PDB file of C-alpha atoms in Angstrom:
ATOM      1  CA  UNK A   1     -31.629   3.821 -67.780  1.00 70.00           C
ATOM      2  CA  UNK A   2     -35.096   2.581 -68.107  1.00 88.00           C
ATOM      3  CA  UNK A   3     -37.321   2.479 -65.083  1.00 93.00           C
ATOM      4  CA  UNK A   4     -39.410  -0.188 -63.778  1.00 95.00           C
ATOM      5  CA  UNK A   5     -42.731   0.438 -62.152  1.00 96.00           C
ATOM      6  CA  UNK A   6     -43.828  -1.393 -59.369  1.00 96.00           C
ATOM      7  CA  UNK A   7     -47.656  -0.839 -58.626  1.00 97.00           C
ATOM      8  CA  UNK A   8     -48.262  -1.362 -54.938  1.00 98.00           C
ATOM      9  CA  UNK A   9     -51.758  -1.398 -53.626  1.00 98.00           C
ATOM     10  CA  UNK A  10     -51.893   0.789 -50.326  1.00 98.00           C
ATOM     11  CA  UNK A  11     -53.186  -2.054 -47.610  1.00 98.00           C
ATOM     12  CA  UNK A  12     -55.181  -0.572 -44.886  1.00 98.00           C
ATOM     13  CA  UNK A  13     -52.851  -0.165 -41.747  1.00 98.00           C
ATOM     14  CA  UNK A  14     -53.588  -2.115 -38.847  1.00 97.00           C
ATOM     15  CA  UNK A  15     -51.567  -2.410 -35.402  1.00 96.00           C
ATOM     16  CA  UNK A  16     -50.501  -5.902 -36.598  1.00 96.00           C
ATOM     17  CA  UNK A  17     -49.356  -4.893 -40.387  1.00 98.00           C
ATOM     18  CA  UNK A  18     -47.529  -1.833 -38.959  1.00 98.00           C
ATOM     19  CA  UNK A  19     -45.708  -3.801 -36.394  1.00 97.00           C
ATOM     20  CA  UNK A  20     -42.536  -4.372 -38.281  1.00 97.00           C
ATOM     21  CA  UNK A  21     -42.258  -0.570 -38.999  1.00 98.00           C
ATOM     22  CA  UNK A  22     -43.623   0.837 -36.024  1.00 97.00           C
ATOM     23  CA  UNK A  23     -46.770   1.438 -33.995  1.00 97.00           C
ATOM     24  CA  UNK A  24     -50.184   2.533 -35.200  1.00 97.00           C
ATOM     25  CA  UNK A  25     -51.636   4.671 -32.353  1.00 96.00           C
ATOM     26  CA  UNK A  26     -55.348   4.302 -32.005  1.00 94.00           C
ATOM     27  CA  UNK A  27     -57.847   6.261 -29.924  1.00 93.00           C
ATOM     28  CA  UNK A  28     -58.049   4.999 -26.233  1.00 90.00           C
ATOM     29  CA  UNK A  29     -59.676   6.111 -23.226  1.00 93.00           C
ATOM     30  CA  UNK A  30     -58.010   8.828 -21.179  1.00 94.00           C
ATOM     31  CA  UNK A  31     -56.050   7.446 -18.186  1.00 93.00           C
ATOM     32  CA  UNK A  32     -55.096   4.175 -19.710  1.00 92.00           C
ATOM     33  CA  UNK A  33     -51.544   3.195 -18.528  1.00 93.00           C
ATOM     34  CA  UNK A  34     -48.847   2.838 -21.043  1.00 93.00           C
ATOM     35  CA  UNK A  35     -49.034  -0.557 -22.975  1.00 91.00           C
ATOM     36  CA  UNK A  36     -48.408  -2.355 -26.191  1.00 86.00           C
ATOM     37  CA  UNK A  37     -50.727  -0.089 -28.119  1.00 88.00           C
ATOM     38  CA  UNK A  38     -48.608   2.920 -27.303  1.00 92.00           C
ATOM     39  CA  UNK A  39     -45.339   3.915 -29.171  1.00 91.00           C
ATOM     40  CA  UNK A  40     -41.869   3.517 -27.423  1.00 91.00           C
ATOM     41  CA  UNK A  41     -40.505   7.011 -28.435  1.00 95.00           C
ATOM     42  CA  UNK A  42     -36.788   7.593 -28.858  1.00 93.00           C
ATOM     43  CA  UNK A  43     -36.207  11.422 -28.555  1.00 94.00           C
ATOM     44  CA  UNK A  44     -33.033  11.464 -26.452  1.00 94.00           C
ATOM     45  CA  UNK A  45     -30.555  12.270 -29.024  1.00 94.00           C
ATOM     46  CA  UNK A  46     -31.470  15.713 -29.384  1.00 95.00           C
ATOM     47  CA  UNK A  47     -34.023  18.316 -28.977  1.00 96.00           C
ATOM     48  CA  UNK A  48     -37.822  16.822 -29.669  1.00 97.00           C
ATOM     49  CA  UNK A  49     -39.813  18.866 -31.922  1.00 97.00           C
ATOM     50  CA  UNK A  50     -43.578  18.894 -32.419  1.00 98.00           C
ATOM     51  CA  UNK A  51     -44.843  20.938 -35.526  1.00 97.00           C
ATOM     52  CA  UNK A  52     -47.564  20.952 -37.851  1.00 98.00           C
ATOM     53  CA  UNK A  53     -46.298  20.564 -41.623  1.00 97.00           C
ATOM     54  CA  UNK A  54     -48.642  21.565 -44.677  1.00 98.00           C
ATOM     55  CA  UNK A  55     -48.048  19.590 -47.797  1.00 98.00           C
ATOM     56  CA  UNK A  56     -49.331  19.858 -51.215  1.00 98.00           C
ATOM     57  CA  UNK A  57     -50.526  17.207 -53.166  1.00 97.00           C
ATOM     58  CA  UNK A  58     -47.821  15.237 -55.219  1.00 96.00           C
ATOM     59  CA  UNK A  59     -48.357  12.307 -57.483  1.00 97.00           C
ATOM     60  CA  UNK A  60     -48.649   9.015 -55.957  1.00 98.00           C
ATOM     61  CA  UNK A  61     -45.225   7.927 -57.010  1.00 98.00           C
ATOM     62  CA  UNK A  62     -42.342   6.855 -54.840  1.00 98.00           C
ATOM     63  CA  UNK A  63     -38.864   7.841 -56.458  1.00 98.00           C
ATOM     64  CA  UNK A  64     -36.940   8.202 -53.025  1.00 98.00           C
ATOM     65  CA  UNK A  65     -37.016   6.755 -49.604  1.00 98.00           C
ATOM     66  CA  UNK A  66     -35.733   8.087 -46.476  1.00 98.00           C
ATOM     67  CA  UNK A  67     -34.850   7.215 -42.950  1.00 98.00           C
ATOM     68  CA  UNK A  68     -34.027   8.726 -39.645  1.00 97.00           C
ATOM     69  CA  UNK A  69     -31.563   6.642 -37.564  1.00 96.00           C
ATOM     70  CA  UNK A  70     -31.640   8.956 -34.353  1.00 96.00           C
ATOM     71  CA  UNK A  71     -35.138   9.332 -33.775  1.00 96.00           C
ATOM     72  CA  UNK A  72     -38.495   7.744 -33.762  1.00 97.00           C
ATOM     73  CA  UNK A  73     -40.812   9.952 -36.010  1.00 98.00           C
ATOM     74  CA  UNK A  74     -44.596  10.104 -35.338  1.00 98.00           C
ATOM     75  CA  UNK A  75     -46.932  11.527 -38.090  1.00 98.00           C
ATOM     76  CA  UNK A  76     -50.719  12.168 -37.888  1.00 98.00           C
ATOM     77  CA  UNK A  77     -53.066  13.940 -40.290  1.00 97.00           C
ATOM     78  CA  UNK A  78     -54.754  16.632 -38.534  1.00 96.00           C
ATOM     79  CA  UNK A  79     -57.903  16.892 -40.946  1.00 93.00           C
ATOM     80  CA  UNK A  80     -59.147  13.504 -40.377  1.00 92.00           C
ATOM     81  CA  UNK A  81     -58.798  12.112 -43.917  1.00 95.00           C
ATOM     82  CA  UNK A  82     -56.999   8.994 -44.925  1.00 97.00           C
ATOM     83  CA  UNK A  83     -53.063   9.393 -46.207  1.00 98.00           C
ATOM     84  CA  UNK A  84     -50.739   6.820 -47.804  1.00 98.00           C
ATOM     85  CA  UNK A  85     -47.167   5.884 -46.673  1.00 98.00           C
ATOM     86  CA  UNK A  86     -44.738   3.411 -48.159  1.00 98.00           C
ATOM     87  CA  UNK A  87     -42.536   1.436 -45.557  1.00 98.00           C
ATOM     88  CA  UNK A  88     -39.553  -0.837 -45.350  1.00 98.00           C
ATOM     89  CA  UNK A  89     -38.318  -2.073 -42.112  1.00 97.00           C
ATOM     90  CA  UNK A  90     -34.734  -1.432 -41.057  1.00 93.00           C
ATOM     91  CA  UNK A  91     -32.269  -4.228 -40.576  1.00 93.00           C
ATOM     92  CA  UNK A  92     -29.983  -2.192 -38.172  1.00 95.00           C
ATOM     93  CA  UNK A  93     -30.876   1.411 -37.532  1.00 93.00           C
ATOM     94  CA  UNK A  94     -27.263   2.340 -36.688  1.00 94.00           C
ATOM     95  CA  UNK A  95     -25.654   0.751 -39.753  1.00 94.00           C
ATOM     96  CA  UNK A  96     -25.371   1.995 -43.022  1.00 93.00           C
ATOM     97  CA  UNK A  97     -27.962   0.047 -45.298  1.00 94.00           C
ATOM     98  CA  UNK A  98     -29.962   0.410 -48.282  1.00 94.00           C
ATOM     99  CA  UNK A  99     -33.522  -0.681 -48.460  1.00 96.00           C
ATOM    100  CA  UNK A 100     -34.616  -3.641 -50.807  1.00 94.00           C
ATOM    101  CA  UNK A 101     -37.390  -2.179 -53.148  1.00 95.00           C
ATOM    102  CA  UNK A 102     -38.949  -5.622 -53.256  1.00 94.00           C
ATOM    103  CA  UNK A 103     -39.415  -5.367 -49.429  1.00 96.00           C
ATOM    104  CA  UNK A 104     -41.226  -1.836 -49.401  1.00 98.00           C
ATOM    105  CA  UNK A 105     -44.795  -2.173 -48.428  1.00 98.00           C
ATOM    106  CA  UNK A 106     -47.563   0.834 -48.894  1.00 98.00           C
ATOM    107  CA  UNK A 107     -50.385   1.593 -46.480  1.00 98.00           C
ATOM    108  CA  UNK A 108     -53.358   3.638 -46.083  1.00 98.00           C
ATOM    109  CA  UNK A 109     -53.340   5.226 -42.739  1.00 98.00           C
ATOM    110  CA  UNK A 110     -56.795   6.346 -41.345  1.00 96.00           C
ATOM    111  CA  UNK A 111     -57.373   9.863 -40.377  1.00 93.00           C
ATOM    112  CA  UNK A 112     -58.061   9.287 -36.778  1.00 94.00           C
ATOM    113  CA  UNK A 113     -54.801   7.515 -36.073  1.00 97.00           C
ATOM    114  CA  UNK A 114     -51.258   8.309 -35.602  1.00 97.00           C
ATOM    115  CA  UNK A 115     -48.173   6.563 -37.081  1.00 98.00           C
ATOM    116  CA  UNK A 116     -44.973   6.104 -34.815  1.00 98.00           C
ATOM    117  CA  UNK A 117     -42.185   4.959 -36.926  1.00 98.00           C
ATOM    118  CA  UNK A 118     -39.368   2.796 -35.096  1.00 97.00           C
ATOM    119  CA  UNK A 119     -35.916   4.411 -35.532  1.00 97.00           C
ATOM    120  CA  UNK A 120     -34.318   3.730 -38.664  1.00 97.00           C
ATOM    121  CA  UNK A 121     -37.698   2.694 -40.710  1.00 98.00           C
ATOM    122  CA  UNK A 122     -37.474   3.579 -44.265  1.00 98.00           C
ATOM    123  CA  UNK A 123     -40.469   5.875 -45.392  1.00 98.00           C
ATOM    124  CA  UNK A 124     -41.930   7.600 -48.314  1.00 98.00           C
ATOM    125  CA  UNK A 125     -44.672   9.941 -47.644  1.00 97.00           C
ATOM    126  CA  UNK A 126     -47.181  11.101 -46.435  1.00 98.00           C
ATOM    127  CA  UNK A 127     -49.187  11.027 -49.739  1.00 98.00           C
ATOM    128  CA  UNK A 128     -52.822  11.824 -50.048  1.00 98.00           C
ATOM    129  CA  UNK A 129     -55.531  12.604 -52.780  1.00 96.00           C
ATOM    130  CA  UNK A 130     -56.519  16.220 -51.515  1.00 96.00           C
ATOM    131  CA  UNK A 131     -55.007  19.315 -52.696  1.00 97.00           C
ATOM    132  CA  UNK A 132     -52.978  19.879 -49.447  1.00 97.00           C
ATOM    133  CA  UNK A 133     -52.996  18.461 -46.003  1.00 97.00           C
ATOM    134  CA  UNK A 134     -51.493  19.377 -42.751  1.00 98.00           C
ATOM    135  CA  UNK A 135     -49.728  16.737 -40.338  1.00 98.00           C
ATOM    136  CA  UNK A 136     -48.571  16.727 -37.113  1.00 97.00           C
ATOM    137  CA  UNK A 137     -44.750  15.733 -36.939  1.00 98.00           C
ATOM    138  CA  UNK A 138     -42.657  14.802 -33.986  1.00 97.00           C
ATOM    139  CA  UNK A 139     -39.076  14.305 -34.646  1.00 97.00           C
ATOM    140  CA  UNK A 140     -35.809  16.136 -33.554  1.00 97.00           C
ATOM    141  CA  UNK A 141     -35.224  19.783 -34.115  1.00 96.00           C
ATOM    142  CA  UNK A 142     -32.437  18.926 -36.647  1.00 95.00           C
ATOM    143  CA  UNK A 143     -33.771  15.821 -37.967  1.00 96.00           C
ATOM    144  CA  UNK A 144     -33.884  17.306 -41.604  1.00 92.00           C
ATOM    145  CA  UNK A 145     -30.285  18.480 -41.495  1.00 94.00           C
ATOM    146  CA  UNK A 146     -28.429  15.936 -39.802  1.00 94.00           C
ATOM    147  CA  UNK A 147     -30.412  12.621 -39.747  1.00 96.00           C
ATOM    148  CA  UNK A 148     -32.015  12.371 -43.137  1.00 94.00           C
ATOM    149  CA  UNK A 149     -30.752   9.496 -45.130  1.00 96.00           C
ATOM    150  CA  UNK A 150     -32.297   9.207 -48.637  1.00 97.00           C
ATOM    151  CA  UNK A 151     -32.032   6.519 -51.243  1.00 97.00           C
ATOM    152  CA  UNK A 152     -33.287   7.335 -54.707  1.00 98.00           C
ATOM    153  CA  UNK A 153     -34.791   4.134 -55.845  1.00 98.00           C
ATOM    154  CA  UNK A 154     -35.293   5.384 -59.542  1.00 97.00           C
ATOM    155  CA  UNK A 155     -31.506   6.160 -59.636  1.00 97.00           C
ATOM    156  CA  UNK A 156     -30.204   3.297 -57.636  1.00 96.00           C
ATOM    157  CA  UNK A 157     -32.490   0.584 -58.435  1.00 97.00           C
ATOM    158  CA  UNK A 158     -34.289   1.906 -61.708  1.00 97.00           C
ATOM    159  CA  UNK A 159     -37.551   1.599 -59.808  1.00 97.00           C
ATOM    160  CA  UNK A 160     -40.272   3.832 -59.234  1.00 98.00           C
ATOM    161  CA  UNK A 161     -43.293   2.707 -56.717  1.00 98.00           C
ATOM    162  CA  UNK A 162     -46.753   3.724 -57.896  1.00 98.00           C
ATOM    163  CA  UNK A 163     -49.246   3.886 -55.089  1.00 98.00           C
ATOM    164  CA  UNK A 164     -52.578   2.150 -55.797  1.00 98.00           C
ATOM    165  CA  UNK A 165     -54.951   3.877 -53.529  1.00 96.00           C
TER     166      UNK A 165
END
Protein backbone atom coordinates (compact mmCIF):
# COMPACT_ATOMS: atom_id res chain seq x y z
CA UNK A 1 0.00 0.00 0.00
CA UNK A 2 1.40 3.40 -0.91
CA UNK A 3 1.14 6.07 1.77
CA UNK A 4 -0.34 9.54 1.43
CA UNK A 5 1.30 12.20 3.56
CA UNK A 6 -0.96 14.90 4.97
CA UNK A 7 1.12 17.94 5.87
CA UNK A 8 -0.64 19.75 8.72
CA UNK A 9 0.58 23.04 10.11
CA UNK A 10 0.57 23.08 13.90
CA UNK A 11 -1.82 25.88 14.77
CA UNK A 12 -1.30 27.80 18.01
CA UNK A 13 -3.57 26.32 20.67
CA UNK A 14 -6.07 28.72 22.19
CA UNK A 15 -8.84 27.97 24.67
CA UNK A 16 -11.33 28.34 21.79
CA UNK A 17 -9.47 26.13 19.29
CA UNK A 18 -9.02 23.35 21.86
CA UNK A 19 -12.69 23.31 23.02
CA UNK A 20 -13.80 20.39 20.75
CA UNK A 21 -11.01 18.25 22.24
CA UNK A 22 -10.68 19.44 25.81
CA UNK A 23 -9.48 22.40 27.84
CA UNK A 24 -6.35 24.51 27.50
CA UNK A 25 -5.46 25.36 31.07
CA UNK A 26 -3.73 28.72 31.36
CA UNK A 27 -2.26 30.31 34.49
CA UNK A 28 -4.70 32.12 36.76
CA UNK A 29 -4.67 33.80 40.12
CA UNK A 30 -4.56 31.53 43.15
CA UNK A 31 -7.95 31.21 44.80
CA UNK A 32 -9.97 31.74 41.63
CA UNK A 33 -13.17 29.66 41.88
CA UNK A 34 -13.78 26.77 39.49
CA UNK A 35 -15.06 28.06 36.16
CA UNK A 36 -15.10 27.58 32.38
CA UNK A 37 -11.31 27.99 32.13
CA UNK A 38 -10.85 24.87 34.27
CA UNK A 39 -10.99 21.28 33.08
CA UNK A 40 -13.80 19.06 34.37
CA UNK A 41 -11.84 15.91 35.15
CA UNK A 42 -13.23 12.38 34.94
CA UNK A 43 -11.02 10.17 37.09
CA UNK A 44 -13.64 8.04 38.87
CA UNK A 45 -13.30 4.87 36.78
CA UNK A 46 -10.05 3.80 38.41
CA UNK A 47 -7.12 4.97 40.51
CA UNK A 48 -5.75 8.35 39.33
CA UNK A 49 -2.06 8.48 38.52
CA UNK A 50 0.06 11.63 38.21
CA UNK A 51 3.57 11.10 36.96
CA UNK A 52 6.33 12.73 34.96
CA UNK A 53 7.12 10.91 31.75
CA UNK A 54 10.42 11.46 29.96
CA UNK A 55 10.16 11.21 26.19
CA UNK A 56 12.85 11.21 23.53
CA UNK A 57 12.46 13.18 20.33
CA UNK A 58 10.88 11.37 17.42
CA UNK A 59 10.13 12.55 13.90
CA UNK A 60 7.12 14.84 13.55
CA UNK A 61 5.23 12.05 11.77
CA UNK A 62 1.95 10.62 13.01
CA UNK A 63 1.40 7.00 12.01
CA UNK A 64 -1.15 6.14 14.70
CA UNK A 65 -3.61 7.91 16.96
CA UNK A 66 -4.87 6.81 20.39
CA UNK A 67 -7.75 7.48 22.73
CA UNK A 68 -8.71 6.65 26.31
CA UNK A 69 -12.43 6.07 26.89
CA UNK A 70 -12.43 5.84 30.69
CA UNK A 71 -10.52 8.98 31.66
CA UNK A 72 -9.74 12.58 30.90
CA UNK A 73 -6.00 12.84 30.36
CA UNK A 74 -3.94 15.91 31.26
CA UNK A 75 -0.53 16.77 29.82
CA UNK A 76 1.90 19.61 30.49
CA UNK A 77 5.55 20.11 29.53
CA UNK A 78 7.65 20.65 32.64
CA UNK A 79 10.49 22.52 30.92
CA UNK A 80 8.46 25.43 29.60
CA UNK A 81 9.06 24.66 25.92
CA UNK A 82 6.37 24.47 23.24
CA UNK A 83 5.22 21.07 22.04
CA UNK A 84 2.87 19.59 19.44
CA UNK A 85 -0.13 17.29 19.52
CA UNK A 86 -2.62 16.10 16.88
CA UNK A 87 -6.24 15.69 17.97
CA UNK A 88 -9.58 14.38 16.73
CA UNK A 89 -12.79 14.87 18.68
CA UNK A 90 -14.68 11.74 19.68
CA UNK A 91 -18.19 11.20 18.43
CA UNK A 92 -19.06 8.98 21.40
CA UNK A 93 -16.36 8.12 23.97
CA UNK A 94 -18.27 4.99 25.01
CA UNK A 95 -18.74 3.53 21.51
CA UNK A 96 -16.18 1.85 19.28
CA UNK A 97 -15.16 4.24 16.54
CA UNK A 98 -12.36 5.08 14.15
CA UNK A 99 -11.22 8.68 13.69
CA UNK A 100 -11.48 10.33 10.28
CA UNK A 101 -7.95 11.40 9.23
CA UNK A 102 -9.48 14.44 7.47
CA UNK A 103 -10.80 15.66 10.86
CA UNK A 104 -7.45 15.53 12.67
CA UNK A 105 -5.99 18.90 13.67
CA UNK A 106 -2.48 19.63 14.92
CA UNK A 107 -1.64 22.19 17.58
CA UNK A 108 1.36 23.92 19.09
CA UNK A 109 0.91 23.93 22.86
CA UNK A 110 2.71 26.65 24.76
CA UNK A 111 5.17 25.57 27.43
CA UNK A 112 3.37 27.51 30.17
CA UNK A 113 -0.02 25.81 29.84
CA UNK A 114 -1.55 22.37 30.31
CA UNK A 115 -3.89 20.39 28.10
CA UNK A 116 -6.80 18.39 29.52
CA UNK A 117 -8.27 16.05 26.92
CA UNK A 118 -11.94 15.16 27.01
CA UNK A 119 -12.66 11.49 27.63
CA UNK A 120 -12.30 9.63 24.33
CA UNK A 121 -10.39 12.36 22.45
CA UNK A 122 -8.07 10.89 19.83
CA UNK A 123 -4.49 12.14 20.29
CA UNK A 124 -1.02 11.66 18.86
CA UNK A 125 1.81 13.19 20.79
CA UNK A 126 3.36 14.91 22.57
CA UNK A 127 5.90 15.77 19.88
CA UNK A 128 8.67 18.34 20.34
CA UNK A 129 11.89 19.54 18.74
CA UNK A 130 14.32 19.10 21.68
CA UNK A 131 16.32 15.88 22.16
CA UNK A 132 14.06 14.93 25.08
CA UNK A 133 11.32 16.46 27.20
CA UNK A 134 9.50 15.73 30.45
CA UNK A 135 5.71 15.90 30.72
CA UNK A 136 3.32 15.78 33.63
CA UNK A 137 0.71 13.15 32.81
CA UNK A 138 -2.53 12.66 34.74
CA UNK A 139 -4.53 9.57 33.82
CA UNK A 140 -5.53 6.33 35.54
CA UNK A 141 -3.03 3.87 36.97
CA UNK A 142 -3.94 1.25 34.35
CA UNK A 143 -4.71 3.49 31.36
CA UNK A 144 -1.89 2.13 29.23
CA UNK A 145 -2.86 -1.48 29.96
CA UNK A 146 -6.68 -1.44 29.82
CA UNK A 147 -7.81 1.77 28.11
CA UNK A 148 -5.40 2.34 25.24
CA UNK A 149 -7.18 2.19 21.89
CA UNK A 150 -4.92 2.90 18.91
CA UNK A 151 -5.75 3.17 15.23
CA UNK A 152 -2.83 2.90 12.83
CA UNK A 153 -3.50 5.62 10.27
CA UNK A 154 -0.79 4.25 7.98
CA UNK A 155 -2.26 0.74 7.93
CA UNK A 156 -5.99 1.55 8.15
CA UNK A 157 -6.11 4.56 5.83
CA UNK A 158 -2.74 4.59 4.03
CA UNK A 159 -2.12 7.99 5.61
CA UNK A 160 0.73 9.56 7.55
CA UNK A 161 0.49 13.05 9.04
CA UNK A 162 3.55 15.28 8.95
CA UNK A 163 3.40 18.00 11.58
CA UNK A 164 4.67 21.31 10.21
CA UNK A 165 5.90 23.47 13.12
